[in-house]
Coordinates of C-alpha atoms and ligand atoms in Angstrom, one line a residue:
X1 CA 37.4 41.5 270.2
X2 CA 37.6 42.7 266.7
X3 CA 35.0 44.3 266.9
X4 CA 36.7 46.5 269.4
X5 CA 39.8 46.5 267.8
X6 CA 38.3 47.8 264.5
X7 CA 36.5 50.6 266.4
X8 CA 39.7 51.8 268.5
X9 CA 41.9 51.8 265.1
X10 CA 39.0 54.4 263.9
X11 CA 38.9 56.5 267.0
X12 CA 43.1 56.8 266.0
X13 CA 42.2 57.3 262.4
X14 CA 39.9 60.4 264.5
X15 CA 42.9 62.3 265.7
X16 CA 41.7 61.6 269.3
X17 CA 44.4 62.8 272.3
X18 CA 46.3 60.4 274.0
X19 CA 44.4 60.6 276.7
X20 CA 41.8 59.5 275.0
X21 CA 42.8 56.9 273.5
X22 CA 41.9 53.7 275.8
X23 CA 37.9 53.9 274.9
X24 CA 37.6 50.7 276.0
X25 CA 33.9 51.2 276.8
X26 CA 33.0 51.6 273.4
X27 CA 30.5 48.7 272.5
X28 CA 29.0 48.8 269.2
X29 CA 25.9 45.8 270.2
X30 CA 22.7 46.9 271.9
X31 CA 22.7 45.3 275.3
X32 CA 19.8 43.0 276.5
X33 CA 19.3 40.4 279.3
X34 CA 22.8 40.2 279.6
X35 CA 23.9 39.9 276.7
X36 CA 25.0 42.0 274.0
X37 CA 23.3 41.7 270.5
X38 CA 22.2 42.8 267.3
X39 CA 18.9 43.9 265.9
X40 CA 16.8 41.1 265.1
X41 CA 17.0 42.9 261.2
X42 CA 20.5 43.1 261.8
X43 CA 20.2 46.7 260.1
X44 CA 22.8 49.0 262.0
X45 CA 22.9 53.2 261.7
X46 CA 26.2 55.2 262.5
X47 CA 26.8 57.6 264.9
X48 CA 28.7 60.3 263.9
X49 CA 30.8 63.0 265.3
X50 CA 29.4 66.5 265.3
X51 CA 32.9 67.7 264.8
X52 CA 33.6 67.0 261.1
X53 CA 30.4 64.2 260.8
X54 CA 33.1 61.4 260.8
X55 CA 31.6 57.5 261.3
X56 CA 32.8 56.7 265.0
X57 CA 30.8 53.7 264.9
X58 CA 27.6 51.8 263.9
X59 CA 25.2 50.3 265.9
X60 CA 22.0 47.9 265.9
X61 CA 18.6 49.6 264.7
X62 CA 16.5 48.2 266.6
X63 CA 12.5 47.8 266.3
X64 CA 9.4 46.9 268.0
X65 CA 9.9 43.0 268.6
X66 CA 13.7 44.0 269.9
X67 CA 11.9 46.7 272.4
X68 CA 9.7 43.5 273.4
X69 CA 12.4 41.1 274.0
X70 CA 13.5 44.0 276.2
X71 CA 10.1 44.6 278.2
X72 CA 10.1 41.0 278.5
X73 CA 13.5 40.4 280.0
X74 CA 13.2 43.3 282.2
X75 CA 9.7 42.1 283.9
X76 CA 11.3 38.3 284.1
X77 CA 14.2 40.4 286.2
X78 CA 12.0 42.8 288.3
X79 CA 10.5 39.1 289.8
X80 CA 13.7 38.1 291.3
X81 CA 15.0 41.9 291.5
X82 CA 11.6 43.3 293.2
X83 CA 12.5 40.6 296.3
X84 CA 16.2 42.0 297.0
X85 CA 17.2 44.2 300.0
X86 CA 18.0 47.9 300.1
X87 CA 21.2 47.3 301.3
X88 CA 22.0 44.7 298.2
X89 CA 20.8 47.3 295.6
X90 CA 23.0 50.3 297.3
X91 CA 25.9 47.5 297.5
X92 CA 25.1 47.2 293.3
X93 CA 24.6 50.6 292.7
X94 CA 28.3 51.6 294.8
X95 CA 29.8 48.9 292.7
X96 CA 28.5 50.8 289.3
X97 CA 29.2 53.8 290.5
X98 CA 33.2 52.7 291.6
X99 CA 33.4 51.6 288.1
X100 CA 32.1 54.7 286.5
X101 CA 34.5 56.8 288.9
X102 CA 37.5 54.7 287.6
X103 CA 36.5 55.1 284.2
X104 CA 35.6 58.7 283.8
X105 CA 38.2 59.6 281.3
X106 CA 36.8 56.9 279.2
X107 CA 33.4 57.8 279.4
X108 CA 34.2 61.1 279.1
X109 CA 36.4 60.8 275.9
X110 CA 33.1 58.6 274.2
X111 CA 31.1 61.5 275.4
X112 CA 33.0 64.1 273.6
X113 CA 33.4 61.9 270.2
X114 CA 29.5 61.6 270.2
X115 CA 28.6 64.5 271.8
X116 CA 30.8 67.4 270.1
X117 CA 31.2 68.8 274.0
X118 CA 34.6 70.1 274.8
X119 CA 36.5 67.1 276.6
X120 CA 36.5 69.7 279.9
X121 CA 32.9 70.2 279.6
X122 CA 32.2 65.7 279.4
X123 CA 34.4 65.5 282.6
X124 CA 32.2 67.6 284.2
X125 CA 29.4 65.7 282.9
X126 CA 30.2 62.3 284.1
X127 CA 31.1 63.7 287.5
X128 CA 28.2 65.3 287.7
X129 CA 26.4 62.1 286.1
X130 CA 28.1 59.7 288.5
X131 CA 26.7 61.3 291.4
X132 CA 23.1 60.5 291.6
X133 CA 24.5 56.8 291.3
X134 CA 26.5 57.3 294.4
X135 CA 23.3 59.6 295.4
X136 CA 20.9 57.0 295.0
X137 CA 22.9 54.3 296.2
X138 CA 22.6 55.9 299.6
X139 CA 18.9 56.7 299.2
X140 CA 18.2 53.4 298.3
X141 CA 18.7 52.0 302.6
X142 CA 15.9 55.2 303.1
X143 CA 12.9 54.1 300.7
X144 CA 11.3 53.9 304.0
X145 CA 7.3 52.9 304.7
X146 CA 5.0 54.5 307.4
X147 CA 3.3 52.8 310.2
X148 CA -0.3 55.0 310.6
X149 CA -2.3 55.5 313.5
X150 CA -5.3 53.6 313.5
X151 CA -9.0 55.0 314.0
X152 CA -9.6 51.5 315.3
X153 CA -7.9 49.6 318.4
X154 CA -7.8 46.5 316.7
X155 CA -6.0 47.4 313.9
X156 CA -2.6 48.8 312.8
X157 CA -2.4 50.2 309.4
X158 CA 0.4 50.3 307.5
X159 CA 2.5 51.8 304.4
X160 CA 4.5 50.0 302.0
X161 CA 6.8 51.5 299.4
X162 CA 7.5 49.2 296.4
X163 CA 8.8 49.1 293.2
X164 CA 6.6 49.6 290.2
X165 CA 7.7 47.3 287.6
X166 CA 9.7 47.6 284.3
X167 CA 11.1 51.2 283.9
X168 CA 11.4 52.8 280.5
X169 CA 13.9 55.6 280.2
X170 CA 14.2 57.7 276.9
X171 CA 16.6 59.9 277.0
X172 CA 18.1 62.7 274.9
X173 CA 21.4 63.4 273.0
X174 CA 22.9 66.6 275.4
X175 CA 23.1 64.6 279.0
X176 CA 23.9 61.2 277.6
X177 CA 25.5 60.2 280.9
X178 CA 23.8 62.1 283.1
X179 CA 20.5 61.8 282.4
X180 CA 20.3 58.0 282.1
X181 CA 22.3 58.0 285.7
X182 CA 19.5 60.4 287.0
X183 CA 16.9 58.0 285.9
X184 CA 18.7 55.0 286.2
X185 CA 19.9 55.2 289.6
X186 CA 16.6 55.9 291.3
X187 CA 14.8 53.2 289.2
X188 CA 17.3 50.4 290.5
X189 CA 17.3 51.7 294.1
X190 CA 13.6 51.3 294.2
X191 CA 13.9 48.2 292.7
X192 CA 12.9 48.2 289.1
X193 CA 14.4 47.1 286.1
X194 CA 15.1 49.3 283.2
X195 CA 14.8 49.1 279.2
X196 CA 16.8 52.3 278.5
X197 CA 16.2 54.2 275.1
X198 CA 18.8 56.6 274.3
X199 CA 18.9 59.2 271.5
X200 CA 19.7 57.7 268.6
X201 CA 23.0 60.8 268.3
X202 CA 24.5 59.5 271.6
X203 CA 23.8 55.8 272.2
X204 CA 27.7 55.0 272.3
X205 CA 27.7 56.6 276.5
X206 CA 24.6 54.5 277.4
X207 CA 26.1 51.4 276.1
X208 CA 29.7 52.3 277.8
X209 CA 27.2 52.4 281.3
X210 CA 25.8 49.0 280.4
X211 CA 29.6 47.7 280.1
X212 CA 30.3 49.1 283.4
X213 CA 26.9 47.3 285.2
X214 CA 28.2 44.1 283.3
X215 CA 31.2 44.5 285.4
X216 CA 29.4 45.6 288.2
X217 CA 28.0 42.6 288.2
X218 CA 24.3 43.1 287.8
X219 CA 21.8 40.4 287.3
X220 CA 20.6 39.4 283.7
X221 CA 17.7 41.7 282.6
X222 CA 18.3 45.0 285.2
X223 CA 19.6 47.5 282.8
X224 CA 18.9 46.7 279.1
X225 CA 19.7 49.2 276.5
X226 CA 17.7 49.3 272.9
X227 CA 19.6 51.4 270.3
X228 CA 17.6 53.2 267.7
X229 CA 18.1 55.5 264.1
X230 CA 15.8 58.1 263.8
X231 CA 13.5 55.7 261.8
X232 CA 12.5 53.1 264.6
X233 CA 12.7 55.4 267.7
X234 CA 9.0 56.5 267.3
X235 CA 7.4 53.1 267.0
X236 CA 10.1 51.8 269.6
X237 CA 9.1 54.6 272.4
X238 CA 5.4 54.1 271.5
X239 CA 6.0 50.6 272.2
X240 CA 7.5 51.5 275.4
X241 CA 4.7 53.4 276.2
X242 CA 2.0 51.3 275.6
X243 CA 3.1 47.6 276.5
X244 CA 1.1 46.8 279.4
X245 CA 4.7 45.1 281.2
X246 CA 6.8 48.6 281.4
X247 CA 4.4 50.0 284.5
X248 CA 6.5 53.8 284.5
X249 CA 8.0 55.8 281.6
X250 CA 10.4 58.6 282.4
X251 CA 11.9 61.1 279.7
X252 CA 13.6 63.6 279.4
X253 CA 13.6 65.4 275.7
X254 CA 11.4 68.4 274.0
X255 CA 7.6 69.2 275.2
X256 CA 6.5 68.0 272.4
X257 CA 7.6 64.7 272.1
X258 CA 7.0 64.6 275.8
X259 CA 3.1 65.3 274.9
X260 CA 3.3 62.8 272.5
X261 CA 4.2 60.3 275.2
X262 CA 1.8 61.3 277.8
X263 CA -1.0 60.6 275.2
X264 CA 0.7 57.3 274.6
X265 CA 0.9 56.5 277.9
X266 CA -2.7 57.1 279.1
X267 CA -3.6 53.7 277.2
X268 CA -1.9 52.0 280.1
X269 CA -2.2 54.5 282.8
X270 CA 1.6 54.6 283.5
X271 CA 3.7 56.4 285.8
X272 CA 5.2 59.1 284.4
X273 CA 8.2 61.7 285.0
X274 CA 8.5 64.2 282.3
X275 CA 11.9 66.2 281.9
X276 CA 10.8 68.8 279.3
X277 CA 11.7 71.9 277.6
X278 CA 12.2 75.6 279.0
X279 CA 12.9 79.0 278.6
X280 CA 14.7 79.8 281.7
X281 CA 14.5 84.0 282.4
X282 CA 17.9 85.8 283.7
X283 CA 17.4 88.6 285.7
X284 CA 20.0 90.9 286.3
X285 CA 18.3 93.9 288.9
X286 CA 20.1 96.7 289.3
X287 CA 21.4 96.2 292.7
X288 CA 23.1 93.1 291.3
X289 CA 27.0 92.6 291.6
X290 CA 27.3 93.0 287.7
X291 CA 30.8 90.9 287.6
X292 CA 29.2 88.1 289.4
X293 CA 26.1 88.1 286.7
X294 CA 28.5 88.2 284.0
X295 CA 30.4 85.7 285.0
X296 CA 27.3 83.4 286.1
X297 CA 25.7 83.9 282.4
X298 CA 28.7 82.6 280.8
X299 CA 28.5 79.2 282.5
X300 CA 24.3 79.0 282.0
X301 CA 24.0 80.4 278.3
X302 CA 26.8 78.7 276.6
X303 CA 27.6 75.5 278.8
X304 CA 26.9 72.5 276.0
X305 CA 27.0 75.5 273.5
X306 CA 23.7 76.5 274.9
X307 CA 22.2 73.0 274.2
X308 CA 20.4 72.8 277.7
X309 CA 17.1 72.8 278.8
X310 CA 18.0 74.8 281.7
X311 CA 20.5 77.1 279.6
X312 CA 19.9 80.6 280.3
X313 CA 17.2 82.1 277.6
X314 CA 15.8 85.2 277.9
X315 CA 17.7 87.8 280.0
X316 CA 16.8 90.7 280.9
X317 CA 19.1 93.3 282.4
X318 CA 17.4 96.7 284.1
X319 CA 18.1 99.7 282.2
X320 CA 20.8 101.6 284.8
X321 CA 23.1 98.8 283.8
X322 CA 22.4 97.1 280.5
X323 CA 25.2 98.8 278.6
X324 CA 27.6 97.8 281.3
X325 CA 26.0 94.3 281.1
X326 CA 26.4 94.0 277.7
X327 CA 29.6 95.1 277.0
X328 CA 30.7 93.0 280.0
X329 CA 29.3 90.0 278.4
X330 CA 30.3 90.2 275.0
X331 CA 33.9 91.0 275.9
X332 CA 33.9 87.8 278.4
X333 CA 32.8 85.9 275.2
X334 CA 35.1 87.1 273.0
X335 CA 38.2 86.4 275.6
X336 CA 37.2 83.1 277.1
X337 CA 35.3 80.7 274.3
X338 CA 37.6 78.9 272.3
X339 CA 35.2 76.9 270.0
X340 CA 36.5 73.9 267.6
X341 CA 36.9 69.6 268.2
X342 CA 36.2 69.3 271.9
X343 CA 38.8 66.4 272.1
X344 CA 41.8 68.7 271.6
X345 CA 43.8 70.7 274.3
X346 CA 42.3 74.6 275.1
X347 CA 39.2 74.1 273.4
X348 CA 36.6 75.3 275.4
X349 CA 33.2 74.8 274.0
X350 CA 32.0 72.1 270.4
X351 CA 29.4 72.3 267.7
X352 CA 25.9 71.8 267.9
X353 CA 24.4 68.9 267.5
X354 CA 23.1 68.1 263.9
X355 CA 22.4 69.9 260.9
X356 CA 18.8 70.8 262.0
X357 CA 20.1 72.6 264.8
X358 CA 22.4 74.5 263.4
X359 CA 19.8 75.4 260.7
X360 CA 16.9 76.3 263.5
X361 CA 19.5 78.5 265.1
X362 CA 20.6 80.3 262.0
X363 CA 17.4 81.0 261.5
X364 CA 16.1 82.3 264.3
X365 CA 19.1 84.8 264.4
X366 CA 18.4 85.6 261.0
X367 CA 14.9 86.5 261.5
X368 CA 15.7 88.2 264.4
X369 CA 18.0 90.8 262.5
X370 CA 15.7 90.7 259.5
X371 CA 13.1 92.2 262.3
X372 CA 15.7 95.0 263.5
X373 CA 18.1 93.3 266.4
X374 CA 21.5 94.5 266.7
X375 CA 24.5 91.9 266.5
X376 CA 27.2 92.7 269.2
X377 CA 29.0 89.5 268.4
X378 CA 28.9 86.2 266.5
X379 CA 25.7 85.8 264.5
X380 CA 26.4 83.0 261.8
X381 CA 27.6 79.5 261.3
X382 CA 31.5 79.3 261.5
X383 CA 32.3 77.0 258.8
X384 CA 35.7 77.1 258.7
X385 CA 35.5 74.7 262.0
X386 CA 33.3 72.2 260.5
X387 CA 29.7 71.8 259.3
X388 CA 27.8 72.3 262.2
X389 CA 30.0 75.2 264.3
X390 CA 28.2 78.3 265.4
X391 CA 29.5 81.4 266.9
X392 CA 28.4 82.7 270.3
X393 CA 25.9 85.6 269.8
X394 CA 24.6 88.5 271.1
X395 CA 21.7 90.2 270.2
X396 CA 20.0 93.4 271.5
X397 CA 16.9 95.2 270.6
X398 CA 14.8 92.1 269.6
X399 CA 11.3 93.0 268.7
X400 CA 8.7 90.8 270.6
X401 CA 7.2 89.8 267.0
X402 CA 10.6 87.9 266.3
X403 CA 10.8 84.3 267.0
X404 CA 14.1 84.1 268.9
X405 CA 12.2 86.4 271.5
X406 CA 9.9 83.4 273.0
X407 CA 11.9 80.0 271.6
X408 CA 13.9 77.8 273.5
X409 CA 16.7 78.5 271.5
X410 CA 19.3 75.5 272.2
X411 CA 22.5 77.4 270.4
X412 CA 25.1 79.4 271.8
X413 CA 22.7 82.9 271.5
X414 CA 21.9 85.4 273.4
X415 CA 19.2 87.7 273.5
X416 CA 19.3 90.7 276.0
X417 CA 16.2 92.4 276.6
X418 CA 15.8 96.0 278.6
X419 CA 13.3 96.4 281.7
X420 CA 12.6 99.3 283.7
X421 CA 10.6 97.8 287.2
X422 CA 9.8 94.6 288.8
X423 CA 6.3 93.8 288.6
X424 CA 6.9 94.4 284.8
X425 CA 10.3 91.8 284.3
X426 CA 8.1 89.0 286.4
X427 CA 5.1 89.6 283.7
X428 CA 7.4 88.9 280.7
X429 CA 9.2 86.5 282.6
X430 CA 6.4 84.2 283.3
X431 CA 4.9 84.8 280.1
X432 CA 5.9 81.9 278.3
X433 CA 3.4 78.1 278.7
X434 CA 6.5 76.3 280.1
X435 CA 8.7 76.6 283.8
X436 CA 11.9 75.0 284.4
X437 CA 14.3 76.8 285.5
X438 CA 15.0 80.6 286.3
X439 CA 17.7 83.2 287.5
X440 CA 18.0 86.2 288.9
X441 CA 21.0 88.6 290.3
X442 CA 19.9 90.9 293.0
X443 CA 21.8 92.0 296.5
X444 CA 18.4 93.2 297.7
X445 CA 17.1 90.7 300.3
X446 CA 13.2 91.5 300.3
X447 CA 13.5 91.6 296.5
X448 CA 15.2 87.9 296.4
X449 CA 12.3 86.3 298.4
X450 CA 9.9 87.9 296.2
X451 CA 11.0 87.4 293.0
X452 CA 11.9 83.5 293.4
X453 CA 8.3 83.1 294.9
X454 CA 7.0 84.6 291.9
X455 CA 8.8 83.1 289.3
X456 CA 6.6 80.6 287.3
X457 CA 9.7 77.9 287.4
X458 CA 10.4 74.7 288.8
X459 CA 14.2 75.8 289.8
X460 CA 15.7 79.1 290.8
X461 CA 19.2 80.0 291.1
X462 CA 19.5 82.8 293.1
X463 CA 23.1 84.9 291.8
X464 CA 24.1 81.7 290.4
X465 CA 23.7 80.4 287.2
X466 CA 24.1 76.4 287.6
X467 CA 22.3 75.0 290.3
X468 CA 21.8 71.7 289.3
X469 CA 23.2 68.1 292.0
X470 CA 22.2 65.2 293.3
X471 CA 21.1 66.7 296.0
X472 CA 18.3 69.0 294.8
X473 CA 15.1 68.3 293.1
X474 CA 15.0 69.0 289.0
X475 CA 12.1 69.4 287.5
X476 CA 9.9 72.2 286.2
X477 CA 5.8 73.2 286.4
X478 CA 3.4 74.3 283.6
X479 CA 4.9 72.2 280.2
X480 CA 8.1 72.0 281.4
X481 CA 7.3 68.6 283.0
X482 CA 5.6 66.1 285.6
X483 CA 8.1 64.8 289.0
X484 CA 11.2 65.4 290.0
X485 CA 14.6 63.8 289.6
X486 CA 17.1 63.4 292.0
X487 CA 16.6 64.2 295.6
X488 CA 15.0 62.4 297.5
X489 CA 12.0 62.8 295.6
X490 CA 13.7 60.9 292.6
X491 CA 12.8 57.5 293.4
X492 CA 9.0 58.7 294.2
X493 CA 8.0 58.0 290.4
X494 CA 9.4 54.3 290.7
X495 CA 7.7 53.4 293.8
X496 CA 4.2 52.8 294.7
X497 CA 2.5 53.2 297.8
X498 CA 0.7 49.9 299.1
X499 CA -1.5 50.6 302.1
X500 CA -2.3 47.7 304.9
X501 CA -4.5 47.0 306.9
X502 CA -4.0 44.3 310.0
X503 CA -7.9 44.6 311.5
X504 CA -9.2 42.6 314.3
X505 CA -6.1 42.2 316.4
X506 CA -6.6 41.0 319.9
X507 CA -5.5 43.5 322.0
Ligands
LIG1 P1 15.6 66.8 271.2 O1 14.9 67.8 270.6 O2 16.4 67.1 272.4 O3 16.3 65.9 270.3 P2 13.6 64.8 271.4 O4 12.4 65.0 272.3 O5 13.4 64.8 269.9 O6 14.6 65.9 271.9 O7 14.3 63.5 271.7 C1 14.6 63.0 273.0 C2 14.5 61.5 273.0 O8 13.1 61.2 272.6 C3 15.4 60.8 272.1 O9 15.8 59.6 272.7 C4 14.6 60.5 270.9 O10 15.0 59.3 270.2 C5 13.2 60.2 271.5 N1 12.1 60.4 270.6 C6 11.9 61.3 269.6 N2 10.7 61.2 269.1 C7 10.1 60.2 269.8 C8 8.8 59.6 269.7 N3 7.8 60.1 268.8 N4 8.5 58.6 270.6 C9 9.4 58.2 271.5 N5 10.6 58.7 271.6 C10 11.0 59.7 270.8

């Protein structure tokens, strides 16, 4: 209770709005069979807010023996957990999602505080986020098996769809709602138990989810969480990866971490979903409605100040209308981001993450002038707002040579590239080793279903520029990733297929 008490006085001493001032999700223990705890080295980090770098709170470090205590109360639950019904897990999977309904402001005031997101754009998040609970709390009565026919009379043959064991979900710093509710909620409705590892910027939501599943009532052991610093996240994901009890790992965070993992991993031969990087194309042909792909590249290039994997990277606009484009774009820019503390009223769009994004991002833009590009707007830090504020850019006439040109950029940046025919925008915009999503404006019908075949991407929004819900599949091909999330394919990586066979029956 003090605990709590000392944490809400410094989310006042913050400045945070009224409306944000009930965090009474905010937990500052890791949370493990049931119980909420410390790191066995009691050593603690702080999370800060990416707004001014402010202390919101600090949490336990935890290491390798705390990621085994995990393991091991996860695979004592899945015993017990692997032998309840469909219809129980949906029943505890409604529950958490009730919970998370009722609490949204709270989760999405934690959000912002950790996060830097504007407090409009964490709303959206935890909707968005609560849905593939409510998603797979319905899928969960449909994990369904198959009854085969048999090349033999005597025998009936059968498929069985169970759980895999311990889950281990790592998870990164710019969904920190959504993308352990993605993970999460399909693990559970398959019936696995999870040892969750978020990033060590935004453990404070991932913890507020493990109040809500206390409350929810789930058993000791279901949903752990392990917090991290920087220091211990390596050895604590390898551990994750290579302890023989976790049986699938599921992440979601760079390629090459990802890589990293999937070497780990082969040790133990694990299941594996793999949520990695892109460099999502955007298309605009000429036959486009121009207002409509303006409007649409707002949303996918600056949503989470361009800190998504499936922001908007490259675009490319056809010559007859890439002044329009352009000029379109950077006025829209200009008139509708309002950048500064997410938490307050009107502000439309926070900080980056840390100070190695900011500096990544600077760079590239500066190289990217340095090499000849043109700046139409932004194109430097803005630190007037705070340390880690940079302006929404646009840049023109980038030189292939110049980094920015092929990078998943993660900063509010634009680069607009020229193209003069088809066949040639489809070669540069599968030119690149990794697929998740891609977009493309066009009112020409024949040139719609040929461009999204071609595309090289896992996802393609077709003149729109968010496509992402619990109803769709997410994932990418080439390095962007292994599986898919949501869906109904989301539970597939949590599941495997037992085949039996009944022989000699007496018919
Ligand atoms: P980002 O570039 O988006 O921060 P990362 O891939 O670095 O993405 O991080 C995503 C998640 O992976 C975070 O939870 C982070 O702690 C974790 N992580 C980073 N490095 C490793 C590693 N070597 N092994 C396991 N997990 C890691």
């Amino acid at each position: 209770m003090f605990v709590r008490t000392r944490l809400l006085q410094r989310c006042l001493a913050h400045n945070v709005p009224l409306g944000c001032r009930s965090m009474h999700l905010l937990r500052d223990n890791a949370y493990v069979n049931g119980k909420w705890v410390s790191a066995s080295s009691k050593q603690t980090f702080p999370i800060c807010n990416p707004v001014d770098n402010g202390v919101i709170a600090s949490i336990p470090d935890m290491n390798i023996a705390d990621a085994q205590s995990a393991i091991d109360a996860a695979a004592k639950a899945f015993e017990s957990f692997s032998k309840t019904t469909a219809k129980e897990r949906s029943d505890l999977l409604r529950k958490w999602y009730n919970l998370m309904v009722e609490h949204s402001e709270d989760l999405a005031c934690i959000l912002t505080k950790e996060n830097g997101k504007s407090l409009a754009e964490s709303r959206a998040e935890i909707k968005y986020g609560n849905s593939f609970v409510e998603w797979f709390a319905e899928e969960a009565r449909r994990i369904d098996g198959e009854v085969l026919q048999a090349p033999a009379a005597n025998r009936e043959l059968l498929l069985w769809r169970q759980p895999v064991g311990v889950a281990a979900l790592i998870t990164p710093w710019n969904f920190p709602h959504a993308m352990i509710t993605r993970k999460a909620g399909a693990a559970i409705a398959a019936g696995c138990t999870c040892v969750v590892k978020p990033s060590e910027d935004t453990p404070l939501t991932a913890l507020a989810l493990a109040d809500l599943a206390e409350k929810a009532g789930f058993p000791t052991g279901i949903f752990n969480v392990l917090t991290t610093s920087v220091t211990n996240s390596a050895a604590v994901g390898k551990e994750l990866c290579e302890n023989p009890k976790v049986r699938v790992l599921s992440f979601t965070g760079s390629t090459a971490v990802g890589k990293i993992l999937y070497r780990q991993c082969a040790t133990t031969m694990k299941r594996l979903g793999l949520e990695l990087g892109g460099n999502a194309p955007y298309i605009v042909f000429k036959s486009a409605d121009v207002d409509l792909a303006v409007n649409s590249a707002m949303a996918s290039k600056f949503r989470n100040t361009g800190q998504t994997c499936v922001s908007a990277n490259r675009f490319f606009v056809e010559a007859d209308i890439f002044d329009e484009f352009v000029e379109m774009f950077v006025e829209k820019i200009k008139k509708d981001i309002k950048m500064g503390d997410g938490s307050k009223e009107g502000i439309t769009h926070g900080p980056l993450i840390k100070k190695s994004q900011l500096d990544m991002v600077d760079g590239l833009v500066k190289e990217a002038v340095q090499k000849g590009a043109k700046v139409h707007c932004g194109g430097a830090p803005l630190p007037d707002l705070g340390p880690l504020f940079y302006a929404p850019t646009v840049l023109t006439g980038v030189t292939r040579d110049a980094q920015i040109y092929n990078k998943e950029i993660f900063g509010p940046v634009a680069v607009i590239n020229k193209f003069s025919n088809e066949e040639d925008v489809l070669k540069q915009a599968n030119d690149t080793p990794v697929g998740l999503a891609g977009y493309f404006f066009s009112q020409d019908i024949s040139q719609i279903f040929r461009v999204a075949r071609k595309l090289e991407v896992g996802m393609v929004g077709v003149n729109e520029g968010l496509i992402s819900c619990a109803e769709a599949a997410f994932g990418g091909v080439k390095e962007s990733g292994l599986g898919r999330e949501g869906s109904k394919h989301g539970v597939e990586d949590f599941l495997d297929i037992k085949y039996v066979c009944i022989g000699n029956l007496k018919r």
